[in-house]
PDB file of C-alpha atoms in Angstrom:
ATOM      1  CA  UNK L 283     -22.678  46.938  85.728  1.00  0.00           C
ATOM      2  CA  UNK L 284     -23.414  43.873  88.252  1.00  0.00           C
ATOM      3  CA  UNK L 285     -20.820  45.081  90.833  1.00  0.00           C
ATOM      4  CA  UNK L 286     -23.649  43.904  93.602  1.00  0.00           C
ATOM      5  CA  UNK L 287     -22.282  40.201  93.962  1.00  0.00           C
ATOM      6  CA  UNK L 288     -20.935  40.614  97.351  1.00  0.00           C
ATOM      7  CA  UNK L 289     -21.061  39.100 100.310  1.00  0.00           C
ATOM      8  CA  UNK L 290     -23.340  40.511 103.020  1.00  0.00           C
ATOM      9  CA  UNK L 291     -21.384  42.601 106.285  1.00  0.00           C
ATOM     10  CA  UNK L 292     -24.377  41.427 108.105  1.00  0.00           C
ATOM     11  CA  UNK L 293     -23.797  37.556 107.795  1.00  0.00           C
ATOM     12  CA  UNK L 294     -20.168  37.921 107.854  1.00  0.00           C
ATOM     13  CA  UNK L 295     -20.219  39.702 111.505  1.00  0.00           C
ATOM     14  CA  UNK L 296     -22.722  36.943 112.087  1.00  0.00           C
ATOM     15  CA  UNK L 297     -19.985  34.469 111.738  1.00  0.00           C
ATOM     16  CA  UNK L 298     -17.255  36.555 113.267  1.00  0.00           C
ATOM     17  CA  UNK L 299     -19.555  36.855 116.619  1.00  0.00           C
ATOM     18  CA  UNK L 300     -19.881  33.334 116.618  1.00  0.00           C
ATOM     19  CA  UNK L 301     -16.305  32.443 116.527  1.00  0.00           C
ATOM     20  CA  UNK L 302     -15.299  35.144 118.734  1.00  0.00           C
ATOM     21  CA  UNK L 303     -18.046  34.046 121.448  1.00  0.00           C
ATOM     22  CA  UNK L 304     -16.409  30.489 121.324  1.00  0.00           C
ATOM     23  CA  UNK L 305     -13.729  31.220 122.248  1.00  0.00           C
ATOM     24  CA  UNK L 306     -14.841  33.716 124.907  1.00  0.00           C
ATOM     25  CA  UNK L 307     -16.425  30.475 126.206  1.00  0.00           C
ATOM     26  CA  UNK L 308     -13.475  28.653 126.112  1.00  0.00           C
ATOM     27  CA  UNK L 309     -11.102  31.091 127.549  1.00  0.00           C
ATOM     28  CA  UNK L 310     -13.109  31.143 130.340  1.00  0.00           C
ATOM     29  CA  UNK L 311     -13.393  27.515 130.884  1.00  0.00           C
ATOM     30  CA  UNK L 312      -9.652  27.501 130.958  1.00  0.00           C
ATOM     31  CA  UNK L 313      -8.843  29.896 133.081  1.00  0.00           C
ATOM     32  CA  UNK L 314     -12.425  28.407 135.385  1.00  0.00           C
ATOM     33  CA  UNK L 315      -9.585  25.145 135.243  1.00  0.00           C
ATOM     34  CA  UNK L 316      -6.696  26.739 136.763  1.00  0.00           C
ATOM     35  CA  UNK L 317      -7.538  29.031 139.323  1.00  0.00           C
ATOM     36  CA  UNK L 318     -11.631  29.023 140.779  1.00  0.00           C
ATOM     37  CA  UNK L 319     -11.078  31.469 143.136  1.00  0.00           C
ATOM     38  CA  UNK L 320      -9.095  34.339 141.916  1.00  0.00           C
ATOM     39  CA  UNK L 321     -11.583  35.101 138.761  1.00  0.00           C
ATOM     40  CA  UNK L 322     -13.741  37.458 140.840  1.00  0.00           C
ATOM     41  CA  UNK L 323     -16.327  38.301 138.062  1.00  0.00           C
ATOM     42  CA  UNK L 324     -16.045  35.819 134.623  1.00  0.00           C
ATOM     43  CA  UNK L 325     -17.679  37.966 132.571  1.00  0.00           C
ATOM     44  CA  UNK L 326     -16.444  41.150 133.266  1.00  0.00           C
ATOM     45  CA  UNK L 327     -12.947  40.431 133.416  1.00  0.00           C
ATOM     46  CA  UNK L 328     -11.228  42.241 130.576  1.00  0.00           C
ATOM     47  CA  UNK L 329      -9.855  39.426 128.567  1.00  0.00           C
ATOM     48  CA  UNK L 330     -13.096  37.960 128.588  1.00  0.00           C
ATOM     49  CA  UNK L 331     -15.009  40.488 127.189  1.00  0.00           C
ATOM     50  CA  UNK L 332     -16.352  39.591 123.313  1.00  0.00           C
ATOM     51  CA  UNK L 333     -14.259  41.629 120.275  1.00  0.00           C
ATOM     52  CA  UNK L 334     -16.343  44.132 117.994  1.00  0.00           C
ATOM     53  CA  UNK L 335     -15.698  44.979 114.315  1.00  0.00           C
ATOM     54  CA  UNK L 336     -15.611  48.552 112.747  1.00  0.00           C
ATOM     55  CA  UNK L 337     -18.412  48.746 110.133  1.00  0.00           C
ATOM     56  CA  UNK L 338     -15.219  49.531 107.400  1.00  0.00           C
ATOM     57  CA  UNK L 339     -13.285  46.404 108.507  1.00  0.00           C
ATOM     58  CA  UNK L 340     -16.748  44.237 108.114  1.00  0.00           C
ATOM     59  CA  UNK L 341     -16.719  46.215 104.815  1.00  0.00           C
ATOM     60  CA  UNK L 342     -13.058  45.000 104.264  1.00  0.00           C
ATOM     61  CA  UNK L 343     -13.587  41.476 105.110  1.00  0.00           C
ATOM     62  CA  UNK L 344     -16.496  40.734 102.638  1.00  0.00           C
ATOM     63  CA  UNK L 345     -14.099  42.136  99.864  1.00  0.00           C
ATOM     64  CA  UNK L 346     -11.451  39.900 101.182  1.00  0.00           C
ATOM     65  CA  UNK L 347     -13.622  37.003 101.288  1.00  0.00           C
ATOM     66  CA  UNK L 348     -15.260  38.276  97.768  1.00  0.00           C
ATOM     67  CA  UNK L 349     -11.837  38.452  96.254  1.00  0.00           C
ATOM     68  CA  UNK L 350     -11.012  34.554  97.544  1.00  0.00           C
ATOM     69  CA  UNK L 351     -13.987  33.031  95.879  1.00  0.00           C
ATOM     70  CA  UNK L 352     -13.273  35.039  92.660  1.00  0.00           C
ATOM     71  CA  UNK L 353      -9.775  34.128  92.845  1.00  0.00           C
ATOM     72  CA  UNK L 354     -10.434  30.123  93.273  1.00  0.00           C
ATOM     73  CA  UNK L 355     -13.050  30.360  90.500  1.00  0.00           C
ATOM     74  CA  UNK L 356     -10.927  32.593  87.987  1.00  0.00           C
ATOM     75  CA  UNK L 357      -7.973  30.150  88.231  1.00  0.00           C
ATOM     76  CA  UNK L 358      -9.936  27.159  88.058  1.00  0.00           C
ATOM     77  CA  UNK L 359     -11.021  28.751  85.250  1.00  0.00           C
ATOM     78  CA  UNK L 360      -7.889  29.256  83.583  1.00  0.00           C
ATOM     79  CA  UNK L 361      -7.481  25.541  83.709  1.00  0.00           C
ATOM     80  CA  UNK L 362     -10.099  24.509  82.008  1.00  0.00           C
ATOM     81  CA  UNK L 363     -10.442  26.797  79.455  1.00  0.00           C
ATOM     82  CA  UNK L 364      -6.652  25.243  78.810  1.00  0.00           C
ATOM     83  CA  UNK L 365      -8.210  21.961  78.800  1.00  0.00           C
ATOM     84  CA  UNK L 366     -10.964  23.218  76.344  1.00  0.00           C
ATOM     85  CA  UNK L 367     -13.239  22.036  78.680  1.00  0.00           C
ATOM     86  CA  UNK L 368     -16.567  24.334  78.938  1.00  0.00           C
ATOM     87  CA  UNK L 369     -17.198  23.181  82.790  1.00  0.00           C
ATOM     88  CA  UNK L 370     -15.018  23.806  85.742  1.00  0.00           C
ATOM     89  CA  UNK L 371     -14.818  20.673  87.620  1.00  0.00           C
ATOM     90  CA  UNK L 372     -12.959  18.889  90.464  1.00  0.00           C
ATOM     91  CA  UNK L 373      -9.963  18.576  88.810  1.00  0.00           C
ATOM     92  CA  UNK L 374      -9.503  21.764  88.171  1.00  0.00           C
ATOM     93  CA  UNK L 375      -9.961  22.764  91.176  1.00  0.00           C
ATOM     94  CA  UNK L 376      -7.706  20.258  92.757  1.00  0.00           C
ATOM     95  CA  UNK L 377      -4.891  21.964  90.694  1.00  0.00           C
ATOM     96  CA  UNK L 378      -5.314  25.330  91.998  1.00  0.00           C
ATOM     97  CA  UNK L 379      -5.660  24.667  95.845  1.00  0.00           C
ATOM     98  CA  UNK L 380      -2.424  24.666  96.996  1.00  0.00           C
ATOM     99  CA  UNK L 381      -0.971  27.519  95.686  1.00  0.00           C
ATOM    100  CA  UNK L 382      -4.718  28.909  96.723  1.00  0.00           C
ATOM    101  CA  UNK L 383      -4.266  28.098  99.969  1.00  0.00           C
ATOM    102  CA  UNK L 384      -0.803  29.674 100.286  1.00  0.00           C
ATOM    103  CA  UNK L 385      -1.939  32.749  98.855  1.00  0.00           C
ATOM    104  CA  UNK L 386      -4.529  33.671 101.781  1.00  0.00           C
TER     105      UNK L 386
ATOM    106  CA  UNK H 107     -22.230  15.461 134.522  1.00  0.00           C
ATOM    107  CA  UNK H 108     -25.276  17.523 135.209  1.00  0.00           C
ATOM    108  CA  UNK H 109     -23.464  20.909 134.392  1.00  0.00           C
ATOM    109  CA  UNK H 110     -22.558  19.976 131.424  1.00  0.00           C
ATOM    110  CA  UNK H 111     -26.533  19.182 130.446  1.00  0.00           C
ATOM    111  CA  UNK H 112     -26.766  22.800 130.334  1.00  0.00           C
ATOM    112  CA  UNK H 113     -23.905  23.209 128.214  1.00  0.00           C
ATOM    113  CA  UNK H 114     -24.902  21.131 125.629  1.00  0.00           C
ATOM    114  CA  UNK H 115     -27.746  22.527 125.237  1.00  0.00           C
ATOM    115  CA  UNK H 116     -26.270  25.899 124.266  1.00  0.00           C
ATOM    116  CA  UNK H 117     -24.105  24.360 122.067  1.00  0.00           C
ATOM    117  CA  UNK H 118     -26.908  21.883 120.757  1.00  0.00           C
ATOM    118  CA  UNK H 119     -28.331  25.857 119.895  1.00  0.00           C
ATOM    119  CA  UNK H 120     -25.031  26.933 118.585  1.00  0.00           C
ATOM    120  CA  UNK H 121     -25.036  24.070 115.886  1.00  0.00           C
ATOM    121  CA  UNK H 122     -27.944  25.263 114.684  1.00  0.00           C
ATOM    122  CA  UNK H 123     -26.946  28.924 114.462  1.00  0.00           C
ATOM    123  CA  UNK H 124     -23.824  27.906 112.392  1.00  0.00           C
ATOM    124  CA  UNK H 125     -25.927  25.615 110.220  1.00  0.00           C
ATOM    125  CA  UNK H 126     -28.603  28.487 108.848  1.00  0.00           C
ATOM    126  CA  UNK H 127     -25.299  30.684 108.188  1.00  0.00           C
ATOM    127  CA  UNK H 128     -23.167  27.944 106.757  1.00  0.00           C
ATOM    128  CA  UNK H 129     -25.733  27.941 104.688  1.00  0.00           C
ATOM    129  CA  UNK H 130     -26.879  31.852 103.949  1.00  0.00           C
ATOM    130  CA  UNK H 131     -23.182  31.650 103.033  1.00  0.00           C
ATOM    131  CA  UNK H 132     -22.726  28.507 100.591  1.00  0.00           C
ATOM    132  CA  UNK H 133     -26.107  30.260  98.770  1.00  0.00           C
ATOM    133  CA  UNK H 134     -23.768  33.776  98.256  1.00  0.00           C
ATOM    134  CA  UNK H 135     -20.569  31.900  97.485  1.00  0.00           C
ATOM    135  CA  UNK H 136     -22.346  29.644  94.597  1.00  0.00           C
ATOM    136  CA  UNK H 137     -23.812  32.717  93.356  1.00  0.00           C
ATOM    137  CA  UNK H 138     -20.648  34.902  93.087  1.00  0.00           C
ATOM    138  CA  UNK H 139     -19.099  31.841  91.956  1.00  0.00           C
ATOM    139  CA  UNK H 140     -21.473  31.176  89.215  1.00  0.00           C
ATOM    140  CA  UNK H 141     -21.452  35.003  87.920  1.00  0.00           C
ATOM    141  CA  UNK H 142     -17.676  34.487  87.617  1.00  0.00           C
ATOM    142  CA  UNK H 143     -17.727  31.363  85.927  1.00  0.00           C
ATOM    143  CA  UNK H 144     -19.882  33.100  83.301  1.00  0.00           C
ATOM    144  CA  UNK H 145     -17.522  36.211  82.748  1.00  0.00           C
ATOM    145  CA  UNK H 146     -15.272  33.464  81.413  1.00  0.00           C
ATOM    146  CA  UNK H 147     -17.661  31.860  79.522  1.00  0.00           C
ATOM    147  CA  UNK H 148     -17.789  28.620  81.023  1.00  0.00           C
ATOM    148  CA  UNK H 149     -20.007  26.885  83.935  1.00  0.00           C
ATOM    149  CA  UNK H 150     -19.326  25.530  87.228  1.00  0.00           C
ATOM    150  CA  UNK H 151     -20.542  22.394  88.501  1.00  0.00           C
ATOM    151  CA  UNK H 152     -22.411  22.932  91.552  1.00  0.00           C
ATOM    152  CA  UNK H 153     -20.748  20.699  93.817  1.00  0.00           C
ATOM    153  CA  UNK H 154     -17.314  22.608  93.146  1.00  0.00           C
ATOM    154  CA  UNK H 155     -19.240  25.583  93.859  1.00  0.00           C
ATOM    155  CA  UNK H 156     -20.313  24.063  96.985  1.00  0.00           C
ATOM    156  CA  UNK H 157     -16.759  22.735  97.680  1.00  0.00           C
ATOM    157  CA  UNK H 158     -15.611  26.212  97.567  1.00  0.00           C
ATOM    158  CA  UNK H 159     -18.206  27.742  99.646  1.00  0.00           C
ATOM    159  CA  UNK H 160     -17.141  25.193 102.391  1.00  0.00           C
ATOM    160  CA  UNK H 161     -13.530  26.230 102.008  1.00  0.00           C
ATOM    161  CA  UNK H 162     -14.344  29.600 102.326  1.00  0.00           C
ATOM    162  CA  UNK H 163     -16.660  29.276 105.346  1.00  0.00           C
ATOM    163  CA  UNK H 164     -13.718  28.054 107.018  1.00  0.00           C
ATOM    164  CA  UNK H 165     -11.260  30.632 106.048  1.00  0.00           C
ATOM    165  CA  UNK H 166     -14.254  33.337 107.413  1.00  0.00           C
ATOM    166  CA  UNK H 167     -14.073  31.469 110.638  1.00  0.00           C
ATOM    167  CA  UNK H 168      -9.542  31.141 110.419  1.00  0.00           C
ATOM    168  CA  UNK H 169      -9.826  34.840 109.593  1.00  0.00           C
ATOM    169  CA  UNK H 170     -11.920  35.924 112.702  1.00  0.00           C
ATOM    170  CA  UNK H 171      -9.630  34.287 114.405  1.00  0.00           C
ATOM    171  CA  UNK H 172      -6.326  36.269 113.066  1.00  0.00           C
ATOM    172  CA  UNK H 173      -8.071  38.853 113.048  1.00  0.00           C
ATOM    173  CA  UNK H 174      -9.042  38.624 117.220  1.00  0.00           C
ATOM    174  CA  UNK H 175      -5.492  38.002 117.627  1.00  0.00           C
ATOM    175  CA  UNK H 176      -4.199  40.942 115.839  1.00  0.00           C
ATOM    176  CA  UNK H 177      -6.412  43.299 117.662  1.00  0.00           C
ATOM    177  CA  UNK H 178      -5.340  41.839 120.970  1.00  0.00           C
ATOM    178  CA  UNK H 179      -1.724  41.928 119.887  1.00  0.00           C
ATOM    179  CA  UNK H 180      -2.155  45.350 119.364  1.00  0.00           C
ATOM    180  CA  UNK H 181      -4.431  45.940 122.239  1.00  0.00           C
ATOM    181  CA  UNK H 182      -7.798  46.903 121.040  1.00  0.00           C
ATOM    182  CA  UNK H 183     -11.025  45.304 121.551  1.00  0.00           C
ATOM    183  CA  UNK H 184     -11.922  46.352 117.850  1.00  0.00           C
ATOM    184  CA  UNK H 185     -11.415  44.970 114.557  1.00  0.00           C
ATOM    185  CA  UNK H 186      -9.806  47.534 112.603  1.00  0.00           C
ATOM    186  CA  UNK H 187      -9.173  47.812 108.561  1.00  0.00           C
ATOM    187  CA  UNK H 188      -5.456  47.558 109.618  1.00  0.00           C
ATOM    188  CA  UNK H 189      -6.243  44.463 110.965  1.00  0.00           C
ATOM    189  CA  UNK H 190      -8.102  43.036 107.719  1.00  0.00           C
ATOM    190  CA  UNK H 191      -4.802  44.496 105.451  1.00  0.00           C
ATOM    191  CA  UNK H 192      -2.695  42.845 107.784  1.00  0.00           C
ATOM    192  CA  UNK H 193      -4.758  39.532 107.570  1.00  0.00           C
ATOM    193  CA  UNK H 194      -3.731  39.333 103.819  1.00  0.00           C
ATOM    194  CA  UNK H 195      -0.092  40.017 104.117  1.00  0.00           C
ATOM    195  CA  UNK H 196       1.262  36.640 102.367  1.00  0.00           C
ATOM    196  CA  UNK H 197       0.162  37.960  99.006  1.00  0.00           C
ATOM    197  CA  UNK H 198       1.473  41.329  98.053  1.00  0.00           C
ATOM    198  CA  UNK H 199      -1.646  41.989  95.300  1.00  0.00           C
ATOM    199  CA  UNK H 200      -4.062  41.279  97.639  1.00  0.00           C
ATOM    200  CA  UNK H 201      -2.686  43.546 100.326  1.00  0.00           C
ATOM    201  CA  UNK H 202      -2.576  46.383  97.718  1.00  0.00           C
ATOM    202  CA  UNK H 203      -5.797  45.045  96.527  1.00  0.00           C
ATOM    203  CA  UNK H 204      -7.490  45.771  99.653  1.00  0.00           C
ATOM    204  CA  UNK H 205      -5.454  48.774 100.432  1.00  0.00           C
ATOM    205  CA  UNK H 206      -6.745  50.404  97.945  1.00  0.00           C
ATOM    206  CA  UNK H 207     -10.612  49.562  99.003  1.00  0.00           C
ATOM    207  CA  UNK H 208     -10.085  51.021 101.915  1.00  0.00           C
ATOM    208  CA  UNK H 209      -8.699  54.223 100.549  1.00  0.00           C
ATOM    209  CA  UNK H 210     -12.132  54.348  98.565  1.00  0.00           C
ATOM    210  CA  UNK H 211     -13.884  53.239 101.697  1.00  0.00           C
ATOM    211  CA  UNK H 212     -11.982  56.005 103.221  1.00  0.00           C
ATOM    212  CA  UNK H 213     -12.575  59.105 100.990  1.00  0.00           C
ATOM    213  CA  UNK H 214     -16.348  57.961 100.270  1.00  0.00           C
ATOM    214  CA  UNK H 215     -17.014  58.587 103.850  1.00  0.00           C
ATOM    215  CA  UNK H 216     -14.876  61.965 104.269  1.00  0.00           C
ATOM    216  CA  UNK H 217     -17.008  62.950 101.571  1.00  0.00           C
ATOM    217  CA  UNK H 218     -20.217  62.182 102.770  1.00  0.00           C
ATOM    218  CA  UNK H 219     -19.271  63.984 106.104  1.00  0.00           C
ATOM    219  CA  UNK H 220     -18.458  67.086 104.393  1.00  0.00           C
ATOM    220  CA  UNK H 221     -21.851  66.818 102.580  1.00  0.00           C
ATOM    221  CA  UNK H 222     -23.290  67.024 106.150  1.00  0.00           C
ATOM    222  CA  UNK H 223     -21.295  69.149 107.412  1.00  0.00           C
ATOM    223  CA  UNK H 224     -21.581  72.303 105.063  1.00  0.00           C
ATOM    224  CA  UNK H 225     -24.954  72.104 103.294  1.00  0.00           C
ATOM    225  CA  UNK H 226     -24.477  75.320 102.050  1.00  0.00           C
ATOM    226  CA  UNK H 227     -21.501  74.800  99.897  1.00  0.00           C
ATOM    227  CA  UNK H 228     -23.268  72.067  97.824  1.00  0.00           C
ATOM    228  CA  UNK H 229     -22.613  74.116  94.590  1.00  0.00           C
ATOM    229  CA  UNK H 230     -18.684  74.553  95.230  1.00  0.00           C
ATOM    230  CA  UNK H 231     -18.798  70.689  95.441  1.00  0.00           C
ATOM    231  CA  UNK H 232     -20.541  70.349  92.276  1.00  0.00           C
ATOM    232  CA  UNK H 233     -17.312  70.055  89.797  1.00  0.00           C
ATOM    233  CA  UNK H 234     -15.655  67.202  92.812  1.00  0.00           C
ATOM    234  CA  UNK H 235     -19.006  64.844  92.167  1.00  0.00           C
ATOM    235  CA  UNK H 236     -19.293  61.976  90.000  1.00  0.00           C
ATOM    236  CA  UNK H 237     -22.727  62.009  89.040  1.00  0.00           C
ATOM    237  CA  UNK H 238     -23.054  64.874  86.697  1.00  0.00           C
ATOM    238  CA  UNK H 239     -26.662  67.053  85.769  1.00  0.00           C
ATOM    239  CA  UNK H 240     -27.196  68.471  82.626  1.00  0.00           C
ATOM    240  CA  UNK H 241     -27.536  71.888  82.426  1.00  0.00           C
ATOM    241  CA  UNK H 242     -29.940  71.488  79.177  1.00  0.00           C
TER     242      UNK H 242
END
């Protein structure tokens, strides 16, 4: 059974940490905008300090990303096996996007 | 000006990082993409595959952000499963989809607790398992 094509929790928290982290940054450069002098410590103040995932919801999230790809390749798919085509190309792809994108 | 020399630099740093993932990542995507293409029978050209690794780089980095925004909603510092089921609320399979996953998620680990937890009742377990040995 090749159940193993998954993506990795490691590289996904990866990502996570480095969105989360930019926006620490920039939440602090806003708020370093507006008021200089009543931030007493930037980094420790509590809305600044970086979000952590739960080893299940890393879990979750590669399934949910997982579950995307599949879905944009099995309706692709659909398409051109409709066409008789033996190649899923741009066009098929095209088709599927919006209601895709609507669906996540 | 000079301050921001500094800056730059970081982010100069931060390119990189996201490059070498952006790219860890297309090389899963194409490969998930490609094993699905073949469970219909057909091929994918690469660049589609490529095309939808992109796209789903970016919904990673649109989901970290829900999902930093639920958990502050609700306010937590940690990313929860709630959080992930919540993330996929505009499309009732996929919520149930995922529900389910983490009810699996769920009971695998309650299980492996109570393997730690009473070692000596490993044989009253036995008929619960999956995995089954022969008695030959």
């Amino acid at each position: 059974m090749e159940d193993a094509n998954t993506f990795d929790p490691d590289l996904v928290h990866a990502i996570f940490k480095l969105v989360w982290n930019r926006r620490a940054l920039e939440r602090e450069r806003n708020e370093g905008a507006d008021g200089l002098d009543i931030q007493v410590g930037a980094g420790a103040s509590k809305k600044n300090r970086p979000t952590y995932a739960n080893a299940n919801a890393l879990k979750l999230s590669c399934e949910l990303l997982r579950i995307f790809v599949t879905e944009a390749v099995q309706r692709a798919a659909t398409i051109a096996e409709a066409e008789g085509v033996s190649k899923i190309e741009a066009t098929h792809l095209e088709r599927i996007l919006p209601q895709l994108l609507l669906d996540f | 000006m000079e301050a921001d020399g500094a800056g730059s630099d970081v982010e100069r740093e931060d390119e990189s990082v996201i490059e070498l993932l952006r790219d860890r990542f297309r090389l899963l995507t194409i490969s998930i993409a490609e094993a699905q293409a073949k469970r219909n029978d057909l091929e994918i050209s690469l660049p589609i595959a490529a095309c939808i690794a992109d796209l789903a780089f970016k919904y990673t980095e649109q989901l970290a952000k829900d999902l930093e925004l639920f958990a502050q909603h609700a306010s937590r510092k940690s990313i929860n499963m709630e959080d992930v089921i919540l993330s996929a609320h505009r499309n009732e399979h996929l919520a149930t989809s995922l529900r389910s996953f983490c009810t699996d998620l769920k009971s695998k680990e309650a299980q492996s607790e109570r393997k730690r937890k009473k070692p000596s009742r490993k044989e009253d377990k036995a008929t619960t398992s999956v995995v089954h040995i022969p008695d030959n």
